[in-house]
Tab-separated table of C-alpha atoms and ligand atoms in Angstrom:
chain	number	residue	atom	x	y	z
A	5	UNK	CA	100.840	-37.639	12.503
A	6	UNK	CA	98.921	-40.080	14.524
A	7	UNK	CA	97.841	-43.665	14.581
A	8	UNK	CA	95.369	-45.498	16.797
A	9	UNK	CA	93.803	-42.273	18.050
A	10	UNK	CA	90.489	-44.010	18.273
A	11	UNK	CA	91.701	-47.166	19.998
A	12	UNK	CA	91.279	-45.886	23.560
A	13	UNK	CA	87.773	-44.581	23.005
A	14	UNK	CA	86.733	-47.701	21.157
A	15	UNK	CA	88.183	-49.900	23.901
A	16	UNK	CA	86.355	-48.155	26.759
A	17	UNK	CA	83.230	-48.575	24.718
A	18	UNK	CA	83.475	-52.317	25.124
A	19	UNK	CA	82.886	-52.000	28.857
A	20	UNK	CA	80.344	-49.227	28.855
A	21	UNK	CA	76.649	-49.916	29.003
A	22	UNK	CA	74.865	-49.253	25.710
A	23	UNK	CA	73.984	-45.642	24.973
A	24	UNK	CA	70.718	-46.691	23.382
A	25	UNK	CA	67.477	-48.057	24.794
A	26	UNK	CA	65.308	-50.801	23.359
A	27	UNK	CA	62.295	-48.538	22.893
A	28	UNK	CA	59.351	-49.264	23.223
A	29	UNK	CA	60.184	-52.362	25.288
A	30	UNK	CA	62.113	-50.127	27.669
A	31	UNK	CA	60.338	-46.824	28.232
A	32	UNK	CA	61.971	-43.710	26.828
A	33	UNK	CA	63.633	-41.354	29.263
A	34	UNK	CA	61.516	-38.391	30.059
A	35	UNK	CA	61.556	-35.240	32.073
A	36	UNK	CA	58.737	-33.361	33.787
A	37	UNK	CA	58.841	-30.898	30.896
A	38	UNK	CA	58.698	-33.494	28.138
A	39	UNK	CA	55.974	-32.697	25.661
A	40	UNK	CA	54.191	-35.971	25.125
A	41	UNK	CA	50.606	-36.825	24.535
A	42	UNK	CA	47.758	-34.312	24.820
A	43	UNK	CA	45.018	-35.016	27.343
A	44	UNK	CA	41.793	-33.235	28.133
A	45	UNK	CA	39.637	-32.929	31.229
A	46	UNK	CA	36.457	-32.731	29.273
A	47	UNK	CA	34.288	-31.889	32.307
A	48	UNK	CA	36.011	-28.508	32.540
A	49	UNK	CA	35.862	-27.724	28.832
A	50	UNK	CA	33.410	-24.978	27.864
A	51	UNK	CA	33.700	-25.721	24.129
A	52	UNK	CA	34.896	-22.211	23.397
A	53	UNK	CA	36.888	-23.382	20.372
A	54	UNK	CA	40.003	-21.351	21.150
A	55	UNK	CA	42.173	-24.465	21.062
A	56	UNK	CA	40.926	-25.249	17.577
A	57	UNK	CA	41.840	-21.748	16.409
A	58	UNK	CA	45.274	-21.813	18.011
A	59	UNK	CA	46.320	-25.252	16.801
A	60	UNK	CA	48.944	-24.841	14.068
A	61	UNK	CA	48.260	-28.272	12.616
A	62	UNK	CA	44.461	-28.198	12.626
A	63	UNK	CA	44.291	-31.272	14.848
A	64	UNK	CA	41.393	-30.186	17.047
A	65	UNK	CA	37.786	-29.902	16.037
A	66	UNK	CA	35.284	-28.376	18.439
A	67	UNK	CA	31.601	-28.517	17.701
A	68	UNK	CA	29.442	-26.346	19.908
A	69	UNK	CA	26.064	-27.569	18.730
A	70	UNK	CA	26.945	-31.239	18.981
A	71	UNK	CA	28.986	-30.595	22.137
A	72	UNK	CA	31.996	-32.538	20.921
A	73	UNK	CA	35.727	-32.048	21.157
A	74	UNK	CA	37.759	-34.131	18.715
A	75	UNK	CA	41.481	-34.633	18.357
A	76	UNK	CA	43.399	-36.255	15.544
A	77	UNK	CA	46.517	-37.578	17.253
A	78	UNK	CA	48.420	-38.165	14.069
A	79	UNK	CA	48.106	-34.471	13.258
A	80	UNK	CA	49.001	-33.268	16.734
A	81	UNK	CA	52.633	-32.189	16.947
A	82	UNK	CA	52.600	-31.751	20.738
A	83	UNK	CA	53.503	-28.112	20.462
A	84	UNK	CA	51.460	-27.047	23.453
A	85	UNK	CA	49.895	-24.027	21.814
A	86	UNK	CA	46.388	-25.170	22.771
A	87	UNK	CA	47.370	-25.790	26.392
A	88	UNK	CA	48.738	-22.258	26.613
A	89	UNK	CA	45.605	-20.630	25.270
A	90	UNK	CA	42.838	-22.738	26.812
A	91	UNK	CA	40.933	-20.370	29.145
A	92	UNK	CA	39.874	-23.229	31.436
A	93	UNK	CA	43.341	-24.854	31.533
A	94	UNK	CA	41.734	-28.206	30.876
A	95	UNK	CA	44.248	-29.318	28.242
A	96	UNK	CA	47.509	-30.863	29.410
A	97	UNK	CA	50.589	-32.239	27.735
A	98	UNK	CA	51.383	-35.477	29.513
A	99	UNK	CA	55.088	-36.268	29.639
A	100	UNK	CA	54.647	-39.769	28.199
A	101	UNK	CA	54.610	-40.182	24.471
A	102	UNK	CA	51.513	-41.447	22.745
A	103	UNK	CA	51.759	-45.229	22.669
A	104	UNK	CA	52.782	-46.681	19.325
A	105	UNK	CA	49.917	-48.223	17.383
A	106	UNK	CA	50.133	-50.835	14.703
A	107	UNK	CA	46.694	-51.508	13.372
A	108	UNK	CA	43.895	-49.254	12.233
A	109	UNK	CA	45.887	-46.332	13.444
A	110	UNK	CA	43.466	-43.827	12.022
A	111	UNK	CA	40.650	-44.818	14.332
A	112	UNK	CA	42.720	-45.578	17.360
A	113	UNK	CA	44.336	-42.179	17.240
A	114	UNK	CA	41.144	-40.170	16.879
A	115	UNK	CA	39.696	-39.114	20.148
A	116	UNK	CA	36.189	-37.881	20.613
A	117	UNK	CA	34.662	-36.398	23.727
A	118	UNK	CA	31.051	-35.571	23.860
A	119	UNK	CA	28.838	-34.068	26.500
A	120	UNK	CA	25.592	-34.796	24.728
B	16	UNK	CA	90.296	-35.878	-26.143
B	17	UNK	CA	89.035	-37.660	-23.050
B	18	UNK	CA	85.474	-38.760	-23.301
B	19	UNK	CA	83.172	-37.128	-20.779
B	20	UNK	CA	80.732	-39.126	-18.703
B	21	UNK	CA	77.859	-37.759	-16.663
B	22	UNK	CA	77.122	-39.512	-13.407
B	23	UNK	CA	74.039	-38.511	-11.482
B	24	UNK	CA	74.732	-38.156	-7.769
B	25	UNK	CA	71.545	-38.246	-5.717
B	26	UNK	CA	68.757	-37.389	-5.131
B	27	UNK	CA	68.913	-40.725	-3.300
B	28	UNK	CA	72.404	-41.396	-2.061
B	29	UNK	CA	73.598	-43.213	1.065
B	30	UNK	CA	75.561	-40.214	2.248
B	31	UNK	CA	72.730	-37.736	1.808
B	32	UNK	CA	69.924	-37.775	4.332
B	33	UNK	CA	68.077	-35.397	2.063
B	34	UNK	CA	67.508	-35.209	-1.655
B	35	UNK	CA	69.976	-33.082	-3.575
B	36	UNK	CA	70.888	-33.989	-7.096
B	37	UNK	CA	74.208	-33.242	-8.695
B	38	UNK	CA	75.055	-34.199	-12.230
B	39	UNK	CA	78.766	-34.857	-12.172
B	40	UNK	CA	80.542	-34.387	-15.465
B	41	UNK	CA	83.591	-36.632	-15.334
B	42	UNK	CA	86.760	-36.997	-17.302
B	43	UNK	CA	88.220	-40.280	-16.157
B	44	UNK	CA	87.828	-40.099	-12.388
B	45	UNK	CA	88.001	-36.314	-12.164
B	46	UNK	CA	84.967	-34.134	-11.817
B	47	UNK	CA	85.123	-31.279	-14.296
B	48	UNK	CA	81.732	-29.825	-13.595
B	49	UNK	CA	78.901	-30.342	-11.135
B	50	UNK	CA	75.383	-29.277	-12.030
B	51	UNK	CA	73.114	-29.038	-8.983
B	52	UNK	CA	69.370	-29.290	-9.012
B	53	UNK	CA	67.045	-28.981	-6.064
B	54	UNK	CA	63.300	-29.122	-5.797
B	55	UNK	CA	62.654	-32.602	-4.449
B	56	UNK	CA	61.306	-31.672	-1.042
B	57	UNK	CA	59.586	-28.367	-1.535
B	58	UNK	CA	57.007	-27.993	1.244
B	59	UNK	CA	55.571	-24.544	0.670
B	60	UNK	CA	56.167	-23.395	4.238
B	61	UNK	CA	56.482	-19.795	3.143
B	62	UNK	CA	52.964	-19.790	1.743
B	63	UNK	CA	51.538	-21.175	4.971
B	64	UNK	CA	52.137	-17.778	6.516
B	65	UNK	CA	49.048	-16.487	4.764
B	66	UNK	CA	46.918	-19.144	6.448
B	67	UNK	CA	48.405	-19.271	9.916
B	68	UNK	CA	48.139	-16.484	12.454
B	69	UNK	CA	51.457	-14.830	13.150
B	70	UNK	CA	51.712	-16.129	16.713
B	71	UNK	CA	51.106	-19.721	15.691
B	72	UNK	CA	53.406	-19.485	12.702
B	73	UNK	CA	56.374	-19.795	15.082
B	74	UNK	CA	55.655	-23.527	15.228
B	75	UNK	CA	55.793	-23.705	11.459
B	76	UNK	CA	58.923	-21.561	11.228
B	77	UNK	CA	60.654	-23.898	13.674
B	78	UNK	CA	59.934	-26.796	11.411
B	79	UNK	CA	61.828	-25.313	8.494
B	80	UNK	CA	64.697	-27.435	9.726
B	81	UNK	CA	64.914	-30.282	12.171
B	82	UNK	CA	68.434	-29.467	13.315
B	83	UNK	CA	68.672	-25.721	13.557
B	84	UNK	CA	64.985	-25.412	14.412
B	85	UNK	CA	65.416	-23.145	17.401
B	86	UNK	CA	67.203	-20.391	15.526
B	87	UNK	CA	64.542	-20.427	12.803
B	88	UNK	CA	61.863	-19.830	15.415
B	89	UNK	CA	63.997	-17.195	17.085
B	90	UNK	CA	64.696	-15.385	13.810
B	91	UNK	CA	61.035	-15.317	12.924
B	92	UNK	CA	60.113	-14.034	16.389
B	93	UNK	CA	62.800	-11.362	16.271
B	94	UNK	CA	61.564	-10.175	12.899
B	95	UNK	CA	57.962	-9.914	14.121
B	96	UNK	CA	59.086	-8.270	17.355
B	97	UNK	CA	60.985	-5.702	15.349
B	98	UNK	CA	57.890	-4.724	13.372
B	99	UNK	CA	55.725	-4.620	16.478
B	100	UNK	CA	58.377	-2.835	18.553
B	101	UNK	CA	58.104	-5.464	21.263
B	102	UNK	CA	60.781	-5.286	23.927
B	103	UNK	CA	61.632	-8.824	25.022
B	104	UNK	CA	62.616	-9.018	28.720
B	105	UNK	CA	66.343	-9.504	29.253
B	106	UNK	CA	65.952	-12.947	30.804
B	107	UNK	CA	64.022	-14.115	27.759
B	108	UNK	CA	66.772	-12.852	25.474
B	109	UNK	CA	69.477	-14.592	27.492
B	110	UNK	CA	67.639	-17.906	27.572
B	111	UNK	CA	67.065	-17.697	23.836
B	112	UNK	CA	70.748	-17.100	23.256
B	113	UNK	CA	71.679	-20.041	25.467
B	114	UNK	CA	69.311	-22.311	23.568
B	115	UNK	CA	70.663	-20.999	20.275
B	116	UNK	CA	74.219	-21.835	21.292
B	117	UNK	CA	73.178	-25.266	22.547
B	118	UNK	CA	71.629	-25.759	19.114
B	119	UNK	CA	74.940	-24.936	17.535
B	120	UNK	CA	76.721	-27.526	19.674
B	121	UNK	CA	74.136	-30.149	18.841
B	122	UNK	CA	74.212	-29.331	15.140
B	123	UNK	CA	77.993	-29.457	14.920
B	124	UNK	CA	78.148	-32.752	16.804
B	125	UNK	CA	75.534	-34.146	14.464
B	126	UNK	CA	77.605	-32.955	11.541
B	127	UNK	CA	80.772	-34.516	12.933
B	128	UNK	CA	78.929	-37.810	13.146
B	129	UNK	CA	77.616	-37.562	9.618
B	130	UNK	CA	81.023	-36.585	8.303
B	131	UNK	CA	82.589	-39.595	10.013
B	132	UNK	CA	79.907	-41.739	8.459
B	133	UNK	CA	80.650	-40.240	5.044
B	134	UNK	CA	84.295	-41.158	5.186
B	135	UNK	CA	83.422	-44.564	6.501
B	136	UNK	CA	84.258	-44.339	10.211
B	137	UNK	CA	81.203	-45.849	11.862
B	138	UNK	CA	82.594	-45.937	15.370
B	139	UNK	CA	83.478	-42.261	15.300
B	140	UNK	CA	79.981	-41.501	14.059
B	141	UNK	CA	78.524	-43.301	17.063
B	142	UNK	CA	80.825	-41.481	19.491
B	143	UNK	CA	79.861	-38.075	18.112
B	144	UNK	CA	76.186	-38.857	18.425
B	145	UNK	CA	76.587	-40.274	21.897
B	146	UNK	CA	78.071	-36.965	23.018
B	147	UNK	CA	75.283	-35.097	21.251
B	148	UNK	CA	72.817	-36.962	23.425
B	149	UNK	CA	73.991	-34.908	26.427
B	150	UNK	CA	72.832	-31.746	24.690
B	151	UNK	CA	69.560	-33.332	23.600
B	152	UNK	CA	68.869	-34.255	27.207
B	153	UNK	CA	69.417	-30.648	28.251
B	154	UNK	CA	66.947	-29.617	25.598
B	155	UNK	CA	64.356	-32.105	26.654
B	156	UNK	CA	64.720	-31.121	30.267
B	157	UNK	CA	64.413	-27.402	29.640
B	158	UNK	CA	62.061	-27.186	26.675
B	159	UNK	CA	60.238	-30.493	26.552
B	160	UNK	CA	61.436	-31.362	23.072
B	161	UNK	CA	64.579	-33.022	21.813
B	162	UNK	CA	64.951	-31.389	18.431
B	163	UNK	CA	61.883	-29.200	18.030
B	164	UNK	CA	61.615	-27.075	21.108
B	165	UNK	CA	58.495	-24.944	20.662
B	166	UNK	CA	59.865	-22.673	23.328
B	167	UNK	CA	60.257	-19.431	21.456
B	168	UNK	CA	57.297	-17.166	21.039
B	169	UNK	CA	56.629	-13.666	19.851
B	170	UNK	CA	57.425	-11.665	22.964
B	171	UNK	CA	59.949	-13.932	24.641
B	172	UNK	CA	60.253	-17.533	25.747
B	173	UNK	CA	57.519	-19.945	26.758
B	174	UNK	CA	59.492	-21.640	29.495
B	175	UNK	CA	61.899	-20.456	32.122
B	176	UNK	CA	65.011	-22.303	33.241
B	177	UNK	CA	65.514	-22.450	36.994
B	178	UNK	CA	68.786	-20.856	38.162
B	179	UNK	CA	70.141	-24.105	39.625
B	180	UNK	CA	69.340	-25.920	36.383
B	181	UNK	CA	71.256	-23.254	34.478
B	182	UNK	CA	74.284	-23.772	36.686
B	183	UNK	CA	74.028	-27.526	36.207
B	184	UNK	CA	73.840	-27.068	32.429
B	185	UNK	CA	77.073	-25.099	32.589
B	186	UNK	CA	78.753	-27.884	34.567
B	187	UNK	CA	77.462	-30.587	32.225
B	188	UNK	CA	78.855	-28.728	29.242
B	189	UNK	CA	82.222	-28.303	30.946
B	190	UNK	CA	82.321	-32.060	31.493
B	191	UNK	CA	81.268	-32.632	27.914
B	192	UNK	CA	84.393	-30.816	26.738
B	193	UNK	CA	86.457	-33.849	27.734
B	194	UNK	CA	84.347	-36.103	25.548
B	195	UNK	CA	84.602	-33.701	22.642
B	196	UNK	CA	88.393	-33.625	23.126
B	197	UNK	CA	88.481	-37.396	22.768
B	198	UNK	CA	86.877	-37.310	19.338
B	199	UNK	CA	88.588	-34.079	18.338
B	200	UNK	CA	91.949	-35.812	18.365
B	201	UNK	CA	90.611	-38.459	16.020
B	202	UNK	CA	89.141	-35.927	13.601
B	203	UNK	CA	92.165	-33.677	13.555
B	204	UNK	CA	95.132	-35.938	14.252
B	205	UNK	CA	94.331	-39.420	13.036
B	206	UNK	CA	96.191	-40.277	9.856
B	207	UNK	CA	93.445	-42.040	7.993
B	208	UNK	CA	90.971	-39.256	8.762
B	209	UNK	CA	93.428	-36.551	7.739
B	210	UNK	CA	93.992	-38.441	4.550
B	211	UNK	CA	90.315	-38.124	3.671
B	212	UNK	CA	90.037	-34.459	4.636
B	213	UNK	CA	93.258	-32.520	4.189
B	214	UNK	CA	93.769	-30.846	0.837
B	215	UNK	CA	90.373	-32.005	-0.446
B	216	UNK	CA	87.707	-29.660	-1.796
B	217	UNK	CA	89.694	-26.465	-1.503
B	218	UNK	CA	87.786	-23.201	-1.644
B	219	UNK	CA	90.016	-20.150	-1.920
B	220	UNK	CA	89.257	-17.012	0.047
B	221	UNK	CA	88.448	-15.086	-3.152
B	222	UNK	CA	86.048	-17.758	-4.341
B	223	UNK	CA	84.423	-18.001	-0.941
B	224	UNK	CA	83.822	-14.283	-0.941
B	225	UNK	CA	82.716	-13.860	-4.536
B	226	UNK	CA	80.403	-16.880	-4.446
B	227	UNK	CA	78.820	-15.738	-1.215
B	228	UNK	CA	79.706	-18.629	1.052
B	229	UNK	CA	78.471	-18.378	4.636
B	230	UNK	CA	79.154	-19.910	8.006
B	231	UNK	CA	81.936	-22.377	8.696
B	232	UNK	CA	82.529	-22.714	4.936
B	233	UNK	CA	83.543	-19.096	4.487
B	234	UNK	CA	85.361	-18.988	7.820
B	235	UNK	CA	87.428	-22.048	6.938
B	236	UNK	CA	88.690	-20.135	3.909
B	237	UNK	CA	90.060	-17.486	6.210
B	238	UNK	CA	87.372	-14.818	5.987
B	239	UNK	CA	86.099	-13.396	9.241
B	240	UNK	CA	82.336	-13.326	8.864
B	241	UNK	CA	79.991	-14.153	11.687
B	242	UNK	CA	76.534	-12.650	11.968
B	243	UNK	CA	76.656	-13.036	15.739
B	244	UNK	CA	79.093	-10.139	15.704
B	245	UNK	CA	76.231	-7.856	14.650
B	246	UNK	CA	75.213	-8.034	18.273
B	247	UNK	CA	71.690	-9.378	18.217
B	248	UNK	CA	70.175	-11.183	21.213
B	249	UNK	CA	72.587	-11.471	24.149
B	250	UNK	CA	75.773	-11.864	22.100
B	251	UNK	CA	77.141	-8.428	23.026
B	252	UNK	CA	77.321	-9.737	26.615
B	253	UNK	CA	79.738	-12.513	25.688
B	254	UNK	CA	83.288	-12.208	24.503
B	255	UNK	CA	84.338	-14.389	21.650
B	256	UNK	CA	86.525	-14.360	18.591
B	257	UNK	CA	85.509	-15.500	15.151
B	258	UNK	CA	87.079	-18.890	14.513
B	259	UNK	CA	88.704	-19.141	11.115
B	260	UNK	CA	90.838	-21.591	9.202
B	261	UNK	CA	93.247	-20.863	6.404
B	262	UNK	CA	93.382	-23.790	4.023
B	263	UNK	CA	89.736	-23.762	2.932
B	264	UNK	CA	89.734	-27.552	2.585
B	265	UNK	CA	87.539	-30.189	4.196
B	266	UNK	CA	89.964	-30.451	7.098
B	267	UNK	CA	89.742	-26.714	7.824
B	268	UNK	CA	85.947	-26.798	7.744
B	269	UNK	CA	85.982	-29.682	10.177
B	270	UNK	CA	88.428	-27.876	12.462
B	271	UNK	CA	86.338	-24.693	12.418
B	272	UNK	CA	83.240	-26.609	13.462
B	273	UNK	CA	85.057	-28.353	16.278
B	274	UNK	CA	86.405	-24.985	17.403
B	275	UNK	CA	82.895	-23.605	17.400
B	276	UNK	CA	81.679	-26.327	19.742
B	277	UNK	CA	84.165	-25.100	22.361
B	278	UNK	CA	83.302	-21.514	21.509
B	279	UNK	CA	79.597	-22.124	22.102
B	280	UNK	CA	80.302	-23.853	25.408
B	281	UNK	CA	82.363	-20.829	26.351
B	282	UNK	CA	79.628	-18.374	25.339
B	283	UNK	CA	77.095	-20.280	27.426
B	284	UNK	CA	79.510	-20.347	30.347
B	285	UNK	CA	79.813	-16.562	30.138
B	286	UNK	CA	76.086	-15.973	29.770
B	287	UNK	CA	74.853	-18.176	32.610
B	288	UNK	CA	76.082	-15.999	35.514
B	289	UNK	CA	74.987	-12.845	33.692
B	290	UNK	CA	71.420	-14.042	33.110
B	291	UNK	CA	69.224	-11.462	34.830
B	292	UNK	CA	66.229	-12.240	37.014
B	293	UNK	CA	62.746	-11.407	35.903
B	294	UNK	CA	60.039	-12.486	33.511
B	295	UNK	CA	60.850	-14.336	30.312
B	296	UNK	CA	58.123	-12.933	28.122
B	297	UNK	CA	55.765	-10.029	27.576
B	298	UNK	CA	52.195	-10.215	26.435
B	299	UNK	CA	51.839	-9.326	22.792
B	300	UNK	CA	48.546	-8.033	21.499
B	301	UNK	CA	47.461	-6.542	18.217
B	302	UNK	CA	48.836	-7.367	14.824
B	303	UNK	CA	52.034	-6.373	13.045
B	304	UNK	CA	52.141	-3.898	10.210
B	305	UNK	CA	55.184	-3.173	8.092
B	306	UNK	CA	58.178	-5.164	6.988
B	307	UNK	CA	61.469	-6.244	8.447
B	308	UNK	CA	64.646	-8.150	7.739
B	309	UNK	CA	66.476	-10.240	10.247
B	310	UNK	CA	69.918	-11.820	9.930
B	311	UNK	CA	71.034	-14.526	12.316
B	312	UNK	CA	73.899	-16.966	12.513
B	313	UNK	CA	72.771	-20.541	12.166
B	314	UNK	CA	75.191	-23.389	12.815
B	315	UNK	CA	75.500	-23.612	9.038
B	316	UNK	CA	75.918	-19.898	8.452
B	317	UNK	CA	73.976	-16.747	7.970
B	318	UNK	CA	70.239	-17.029	7.576
B	319	UNK	CA	68.007	-14.205	6.412
B	320	UNK	CA	64.335	-13.654	7.128
B	321	UNK	CA	62.029	-11.193	5.491
B	322	UNK	CA	58.548	-10.508	6.787
B	323	UNK	CA	55.826	-8.309	5.371
B	324	UNK	CA	52.752	-7.703	7.500
B	325	UNK	CA	49.571	-5.928	6.608
B	326	UNK	CA	48.049	-5.093	9.974
B	327	UNK	CA	45.969	-8.266	10.225
B	328	UNK	CA	46.835	-11.433	12.114
B	329	UNK	CA	47.847	-13.126	8.881
B	330	UNK	CA	51.137	-11.996	7.386
B	331	UNK	CA	51.527	-11.153	3.715
B	332	UNK	CA	54.898	-12.645	3.030
B	333	UNK	CA	57.593	-14.636	4.761
B	334	UNK	CA	60.854	-15.364	3.061
B	335	UNK	CA	63.855	-17.313	4.289
B	336	UNK	CA	67.243	-17.602	2.729
B	337	UNK	CA	68.942	-20.469	4.444
B	338	UNK	CA	72.698	-20.992	4.704
B	339	UNK	CA	72.758	-24.121	2.571
B	340	UNK	CA	71.198	-22.208	-0.282
B	341	UNK	CA	74.058	-19.721	-0.130
B	342	UNK	CA	76.590	-22.521	0.111
B	343	UNK	CA	75.558	-24.402	-3.023
B	344	UNK	CA	77.511	-22.202	-5.506
B	345	UNK	CA	80.702	-22.582	-3.403
B	346	UNK	CA	80.025	-26.325	-3.274
B	347	UNK	CA	79.885	-26.521	-7.056
B	348	UNK	CA	83.201	-24.675	-7.166
B	349	UNK	CA	84.805	-27.057	-4.651
B	350	UNK	CA	83.715	-30.074	-6.634
B	351	UNK	CA	85.451	-28.920	-9.797
B	352	UNK	CA	88.629	-30.885	-10.218
B	353	UNK	CA	88.109	-33.304	-7.347
B	354	UNK	CA	88.145	-37.097	-7.515
B	355	UNK	CA	84.788	-38.770	-7.737
B	356	UNK	CA	85.588	-40.721	-4.560
B	357	UNK	CA	85.816	-37.464	-2.620
B	358	UNK	CA	82.473	-36.099	-3.766
B	359	UNK	CA	80.350	-37.387	-0.829
B	360	UNK	CA	82.924	-36.070	1.595
B	361	UNK	CA	83.046	-32.625	0.058
B	362	UNK	CA	79.284	-32.332	-0.135
B	363	UNK	CA	79.026	-33.139	3.536
B	364	UNK	CA	81.530	-30.516	4.573
B	365	UNK	CA	79.139	-27.720	3.656
B	366	UNK	CA	76.738	-29.398	6.089
B	367	UNK	CA	73.928	-29.476	3.554
B	368	UNK	CA	70.411	-29.109	4.810
B	369	UNK	CA	68.310	-29.465	1.723
B	370	UNK	CA	64.922	-29.359	3.397
B	371	UNK	CA	65.810	-25.949	4.842
B	372	UNK	CA	66.941	-24.795	1.453
B	373	UNK	CA	63.639	-25.631	-0.142
B	374	UNK	CA	61.443	-24.596	2.791
C	416	SF4	S1	40.190	-24.027	24.600
C	416	SF4	FE1	39.866	-25.328	26.389
C	416	SF4	S2	37.785	-24.828	27.055
C	416	SF4	FE2	37.999	-24.020	24.980
C	416	SF4	S3	37.234	-25.699	23.684
C	416	SF4	FE3	39.421	-25.972	23.856
C	416	SF4	S4	39.673	-27.395	25.546
C	416	SF4	FE4	37.598	-26.580	25.700
C	417	SF4	S1	49.515	-29.672	21.095
C	417	SF4	FE1	49.719	-28.286	19.339
C	417	SF4	S2	49.321	-29.604	17.570
C	417	SF4	FE2	48.579	-30.722	19.354
C	417	SF4	S3	46.430	-30.212	19.442
C	417	SF4	FE3	47.500	-28.750	20.773
C	417	SF4	S4	47.919	-26.974	19.457
C	417	SF4	FE4	47.363	-28.693	18.114
């Protein structure tokens, strides 16, 4: 038997600060380990293509002849497989999430690096 | 004779986050039969195994489910490790077990929230999810992800947890117990909640056994089954009892899950001081050849993996039988004879995860 079991919890809630954040106006909490957006130091890249082979979602495209490294951000699931395998350690998972985009997301989320 | 009506429940229904359809055959307000059909979210994950190298397939296996993702990755890795005779370092095994138990806590808290939402208690739903946030923060801090961790790999773990962080996790969980207590008393003692749960959707022990129920559903009917007792990973290092209920109703299933939250906290508390020093992974080279089965305990019950490898880096076959799949026949049984108003509630108490079921 029991009545008003929730009353205490509900009452303290009135005086507690909200448990939620107004993202993206307020930045999301993050930790050093947070797997966010993928970045590349293209100067170090030797275009070996290992990252392309190890990416489970086929987000990376490396072209040796054209000397390009391309990433489709919408495909990238921030798993970190490519960063683990890259022999030059030039790929990094930044701990900030990729910024939200509203228009023409396809183009604004494709990244192309070229050495040519 | 009473005229029968058929009411389709789902695939889109406010109480279901995922598409499951049940045709409810009604006489007046009583359900006399429920006919389930699935197939709305089939993703073909099992076939992907033939296109994805076995080491990268972990990331796919994890995405079988968004809630119990870690244990899916772990089960897949264990199955591959068994074929390849890879010995995972003890620290890796311990960390995996800790993450697996944290997953259980987070899954059960999520379920408590959804259940509260199903019986119309919004505030309770919010409280359960607020507490769950503590666990999600631990995940993000240690693995980098909140629900998909990408931290398991064939051969061990991809990240280590610093000893002081481990101790802090233990303390945080101890503190969390108080919060869980505060909602436990609402779930188990409050009159209006009891009214929606007690005596509803009863599954007898015989039915649970003969229909092959798993997880909290079978345990709530009084049968002691828990795959963790098989002693995989670091479970032999922890002492725990299987939590069971007796009534087999919605209330018992709820009570079992709440009990398991405390149990998981306790297992983690026991494992933290025992976690050995050393590396967390070993380098795995070559390709698997052969086949293996792996059984693990997910928050929702026993999950089974089957892997067949042909000596190349692409596997031949990957098969998962998820707990929800096993729990659908018991669900149909529970629904027989219940009031239509209780249907959403009963469906939720098996903790359905339809996307897992359809892979
Ligand atoms: S693995 Fe590293 S070095 Fe090789 S192509 Fe990718 S980013 Fe460049
Ligand atoms: S983080 Fe994962 S999904 Fe993203 S590009 Fe690297 S391997 Fe592919």
